[in-house]
XYZ file of C-alpha atoms in Angstrom:
344
model
C -14.165 -1.596 -22.080
C -16.242 -1.064 -19.036
C -17.297 -4.586 -18.896
C -13.584 -5.744 -19.168
C -12.563 -3.342 -16.343
C -15.311 -4.590 -14.034
C -15.544 -8.468 -14.617
C -11.933 -8.711 -15.511
C -10.686 -6.946 -12.236
C -13.391 -8.576 -10.028
C -12.761 -12.073 -11.601
C -8.857 -11.573 -10.857
C -9.528 -10.467 -7.337
C -11.890 -13.723 -6.796
C -9.075 -15.724 -8.378
C -6.480 -14.463 -5.650
C -9.009 -15.114 -2.892
C -9.575 -18.532 -3.933
C -6.060 -19.458 -4.271
C -5.241 -17.928 -1.068
C -7.489 -20.382 0.709
C -5.941 -23.074 2.932
C -5.799 -25.738 0.706
C -4.232 -24.143 -2.139
C -2.044 -21.243 -0.940
C 0.647 -23.879 0.284
C 1.052 -24.940 -3.258
C 3.918 -23.090 -5.258
C 1.865 -23.216 -8.557
C -0.678 -21.024 -6.631
C 1.718 -18.460 -5.805
C 2.585 -17.720 -9.578
C -1.301 -17.971 -10.412
C -1.762 -15.302 -7.649
C 0.989 -13.148 -8.769
C -0.461 -13.134 -12.531
C -3.827 -12.420 -11.406
C -2.405 -9.325 -9.322
C -0.249 -8.057 -12.241
C -3.684 -8.583 -14.675
C -5.673 -6.722 -12.237
C -3.122 -3.556 -12.061
C -3.059 -3.894 -15.864
C -6.544 -3.604 -16.518
C -6.968 -0.930 -14.086
C -4.238 0.864 -15.878
C -5.126 0.145 -19.507
C -8.975 0.148 -19.269
C -8.926 3.509 -17.342
C -6.746 5.428 -19.398
C -8.703 4.125 -22.577
C -11.970 5.228 -21.166
C -10.534 8.697 -20.326
C -9.170 9.164 -23.925
C -12.803 8.081 -25.199
C -14.275 10.939 -23.320
C -11.734 13.574 -23.623
C -8.794 14.410 -25.983
C -6.344 11.522 -26.057
C -3.209 12.487 -24.159
C -1.050 10.279 -26.353
C -1.460 12.990 -29.073
C 0.023 15.582 -26.975
C 2.010 14.449 -23.914
C 5.220 13.029 -24.800
C 5.966 11.539 -21.149
C 2.537 9.899 -21.386
C 3.341 8.441 -24.857
C 6.487 6.769 -23.289
C 5.137 5.831 -19.855
C 1.962 4.351 -20.812
C 3.094 1.568 -23.298
C 5.846 0.765 -21.172
C 3.784 -0.062 -18.196
C 1.292 -2.010 -20.164
C 4.458 -4.152 -21.617
C 5.825 -4.487 -18.339
C 2.645 -5.846 -16.734
C 1.993 -8.010 -19.753
C 5.280 -9.626 -19.829
C 5.436 -10.465 -15.972
C 2.070 -12.043 -16.180
C 3.064 -14.142 -19.020
C 6.328 -15.150 -17.300
C 4.529 -16.196 -14.183
C 2.383 -18.477 -16.244
C 5.568 -19.943 -17.773
C 6.978 -20.295 -14.292
C 3.890 -22.087 -13.266
C 4.052 -24.625 -16.157
C 7.866 -25.341 -15.241
C 6.556 -25.849 -11.433
C 4.080 -28.322 -12.840
C 6.722 -30.344 -14.712
C 9.127 -30.179 -11.964
C 6.571 -31.346 -9.551
C 6.010 -34.742 -11.616
C 9.751 -35.303 -12.396
C 11.116 -38.487 -11.267
C 14.190 -36.662 -10.342
C 14.688 -35.288 -6.844
C 16.843 -32.397 -7.822
C 14.209 -31.133 -10.363
C 11.226 -31.806 -7.970
C 13.092 -29.401 -5.732
C 12.233 -26.625 -7.935
C 8.520 -27.227 -7.169
C 8.637 -25.270 -3.871
C 7.031 -22.421 -2.441
C 10.436 -20.774 -1.336
C 11.442 -20.935 -4.862
C 8.250 -19.210 -5.945
C 8.718 -16.293 -3.219
C 12.312 -15.895 -4.579
C 11.548 -15.915 -8.355
C 8.586 -13.529 -8.522
C 10.647 -10.364 -7.591
C 13.560 -11.417 -9.995
C 10.929 -11.558 -12.801
C 9.735 -8.042 -11.679
C 13.326 -6.609 -11.739
C 13.950 -8.333 -15.190
C 10.857 -7.014 -17.068
C 11.372 -3.610 -15.268
C 14.588 -3.352 -17.468
C 13.820 -5.076 -20.875
C 10.920 -2.782 -22.083
C 12.792 0.396 -21.295
C 13.414 0.981 -24.902
C 9.956 2.123 -24.949
C 10.845 5.032 -22.793
C 13.697 5.870 -25.083
C 12.425 5.498 -28.487
C 8.457 6.634 -28.273
C 7.517 9.916 -29.654
C 4.796 12.093 -30.862
C 4.672 13.077 -34.526
C 1.599 14.656 -36.408
C -0.547 14.036 -32.999
C 0.282 10.669 -32.858
C 2.337 8.356 -30.663
C 4.517 6.437 -32.780
C 7.675 3.975 -33.071
C 9.543 5.946 -35.656
C 11.680 4.527 -38.581
C 13.446 1.219 -38.005
C 12.482 1.060 -34.320
C 9.035 0.007 -35.365
C 10.630 -3.169 -36.825
C 12.643 -3.771 -33.884
C 9.504 -3.503 -31.796
C 7.721 -5.961 -33.858
C 10.564 -8.325 -33.718
C 10.340 -7.862 -29.567
C 6.637 -8.237 -29.624
C 6.694 -11.585 -31.680
C 9.642 -12.999 -29.678
C 8.831 -11.946 -26.173
C 4.876 -12.365 -26.545
C 4.051 -14.522 -29.539
C 6.689 -17.134 -29.504
C 8.795 -17.832 -26.163
C 5.879 -17.567 -23.769
C 3.503 -20.035 -25.623
C 6.234 -22.295 -26.668
C 7.643 -22.578 -23.199
C 4.041 -22.995 -21.859
C 3.232 -25.914 -24.213
C 6.731 -27.426 -24.120
C 6.723 -27.737 -20.272
C 3.050 -28.660 -20.355
C 3.527 -31.513 -22.479
C 6.612 -32.694 -20.471
C 4.366 -32.484 -17.415
C 1.730 -34.644 -18.825
C 4.301 -37.011 -20.290
C 6.037 -37.263 -16.657
C 2.371 -37.717 -15.166
C 1.736 -40.643 -17.402
C 5.059 -42.370 -16.894
C 4.380 -41.935 -13.078
C 1.183 -43.545 -13.070
C 2.599 -46.408 -15.041
C 5.473 -46.929 -12.990
C 5.477 -49.367 -10.238
C 5.165 -47.831 -6.784
C 8.264 -48.717 -4.482
C 7.344 -50.656 -1.450
C 8.951 -48.077 1.168
C 6.265 -45.752 2.160
C 8.594 -42.846 2.494
C 9.458 -43.178 -1.264
C 5.801 -43.426 -2.192
C 5.096 -40.216 -0.441
C 7.741 -38.401 -2.309
C 6.291 -39.344 -5.665
C 2.642 -39.133 -5.026
C 0.699 -36.268 -6.566
C -2.280 -34.966 -4.835
C -5.460 -34.535 -6.083
C -5.292 -30.614 -5.758
C -2.129 -30.780 -7.925
C -4.040 -32.485 -10.646
C -6.752 -29.885 -10.703
C -4.314 -26.799 -10.700
C -2.722 -28.565 -13.682
C -5.729 -28.773 -15.504
C -6.740 -25.180 -14.729
C -3.354 -24.219 -15.818
C -3.410 -25.912 -19.299
C -6.749 -24.350 -19.964
C -5.125 -20.845 -19.149
C -2.409 -21.727 -21.448
C -4.713 -22.465 -24.388
C -6.757 -19.236 -23.836
C -3.308 -17.170 -23.968
C -2.137 -18.780 -27.137
C -5.436 -18.220 -28.897
C -5.673 -14.515 -27.657
C -2.037 -13.564 -28.235
C -1.394 -14.847 -31.692
C -3.608 -12.174 -33.516
C -1.576 -9.370 -31.692
C 1.747 -10.665 -32.977
C 0.441 -10.890 -36.521
C -1.170 -7.321 -36.218
C 2.147 -5.859 -34.980
C 4.229 -7.553 -37.689
C 1.874 -6.496 -40.306
C 1.626 -2.876 -38.904
C 5.359 -2.565 -39.046
C 5.804 -3.853 -42.657
C 3.065 -1.839 -44.124
C 4.165 1.415 -42.114
C 5.062 3.368 -45.336
C 2.526 2.011 -47.562
C -0.257 4.230 -48.823
C -3.625 3.105 -47.954
C -7.126 4.135 -48.949
C -9.635 5.194 -46.399
C -11.533 2.042 -46.119
C -8.404 -0.010 -45.771
C -6.758 2.195 -43.164
C -10.299 1.932 -41.235
C -10.242 -2.021 -41.508
C -6.745 -2.004 -40.207
C -7.100 0.122 -37.274
C -10.230 -1.896 -36.422
C -8.412 -5.205 -36.607
C -5.343 -3.657 -34.590
C -7.754 -2.651 -32.073
C -9.480 -5.878 -31.933
C -6.320 -7.717 -31.608
C -4.516 -5.283 -29.221
C -7.265 -3.721 -27.048
C -9.527 -6.555 -26.781
C -8.350 -10.096 -27.428
C -5.156 -9.271 -25.197
C -7.308 -7.988 -22.282
C -9.645 -10.729 -22.516
C -6.967 -13.135 -21.825
C -6.103 -11.023 -18.769
C -9.930 -11.202 -17.702
C -10.967 -14.734 -18.097
C -8.506 -16.773 -15.778
C -11.281 -16.920 -12.685
C -14.262 -17.907 -15.365
C -12.082 -20.573 -17.119
C -11.134 -21.836 -13.761
C -14.673 -22.053 -12.547
C -15.726 -23.880 -15.512
C -12.935 -26.673 -15.575
C -12.147 -27.506 -12.027
C -14.317 -28.681 -9.410
C -11.627 -28.020 -6.664
C -11.821 -24.294 -7.564
C -15.703 -24.214 -7.389
C -15.425 -26.143 -4.128
C -12.943 -23.433 -2.692
C -15.018 -20.531 -3.989
C -17.917 -22.115 -2.226
C -16.041 -21.842 0.909
C -14.839 -18.351 0.426
C -18.319 -17.270 -0.177
C -19.525 -19.129 2.863
C -16.429 -17.546 5.045
C -17.511 -13.913 3.765
C -21.119 -14.407 4.785
C -20.307 -15.724 8.112
C -17.834 -12.672 8.347
C -20.378 -10.286 7.537
C -22.731 -11.715 9.937
C -20.556 -11.316 12.916
C -19.607 -7.899 12.109
C -23.413 -6.969 11.833
C -23.995 -8.773 15.192
C -20.954 -6.882 16.940
C -22.581 -3.772 15.458
C -26.103 -4.270 16.924
C -25.171 -6.008 20.125
C -23.021 -3.789 21.532
C -22.371 -3.918 25.476
C -24.072 -1.427 27.569
C -21.953 1.874 28.093
C -21.753 4.080 30.976
C -23.724 7.236 30.499
C -22.493 10.352 32.393
C -24.920 10.930 35.285
C -25.886 14.851 35.536
C -26.046 16.993 38.422
C -29.642 16.868 39.203
C -29.959 12.997 39.054
C -27.097 12.952 41.722
C -28.803 15.091 43.998
C -32.106 13.054 43.701
C -30.050 10.068 44.382
C -28.700 11.328 47.280
C -32.027 12.352 48.875
C -33.230 8.718 48.214
C -30.106 7.473 49.943
C -30.751 9.804 52.978
C -34.391 8.617 53.283
C -33.682 4.803 53.464
C -30.079 3.694 53.195
C -31.004 -0.084 53.353
C -33.783 0.002 50.536
C -32.157 -0.604 47.019
C -32.784 2.126 44.334
C -35.230 1.264 41.747
C -33.303 3.266 38.989
C -32.059 2.711 35.374
C -28.583 3.044 36.708
C -26.312 -0.019 35.479
C -25.142 -2.563 38.001
C -21.492 -1.421 37.639
C -22.624 1.799 39.556
C -23.616 0.329 42.898
C -20.154 1.133 44.348
C -20.595 4.590 43.302
C -23.895 4.906 44.926
C -22.836 3.586 48.225
C -19.932 6.131 48.204
C -22.225 9.061 47.767
C -24.669 7.788 50.453
């Protein structure tokens, strides 16, 4: 848990920093990836910090009904918006490679800025059933009765079927359009060639996105299976050993693999994309230069005027009376010359 919290939040923050670089931030797909990384960062901080607290103290899920409702709701909300942003990024890549102008219009940064708050509003409303039905029974935060089945259906549809299906579908369509674009004879008109040209950085972003989709599918499928299994066997009497195994597998699927998916985006990008490594190197160099400028400004401050005490003023006045034409050899800065002449 602490490793996921440290490396996950750190990796997502670095991911945001890289995609905010000049060469990437003007790309609409980068906006969705930044939004996903931000939601993953908030998710890891909220989920991991509460888990660590429950390890050292009595778990609030066993006695605080409000916490029993709010914690799963926020986790579901943050997971869903991050998944939706990756789906939107895949749709954006498909639109970018489309031969149709009205579809390519979707791949614009203005569209991304409009859709991001809409996604937040939608997913603030959809998981609200967790706030209504979650309750505490026998010192356990549970989903009572038929609601456990309905929740399993919700998890499978919204987490295990629709997002990966959408990601894979639009990813394959983007790859198909890209393949057709390479085979298509380019028009003679330079303006038309410019419209259908795909930049190298777009290829790199598409590559990073496809790897992230694969990681998502692999890490999310076990949780969907575990949720369905728990709902089906909720009334089955299990032995102590079977219950321990089920709890361990549920913990592995729900509290490890899912958060691994939320923690690995930066590391997978680092391994798969040369453009990402180049932009990360530029970011590190920029941070080093900025730190050097701050240190230089700190240790090379300009001389400041120091208040002159009354004894020093009297001595200076006596020296001026003795010889007004001879310059004073004192430690007073040059900016005090007008003051000296006035006093003399």
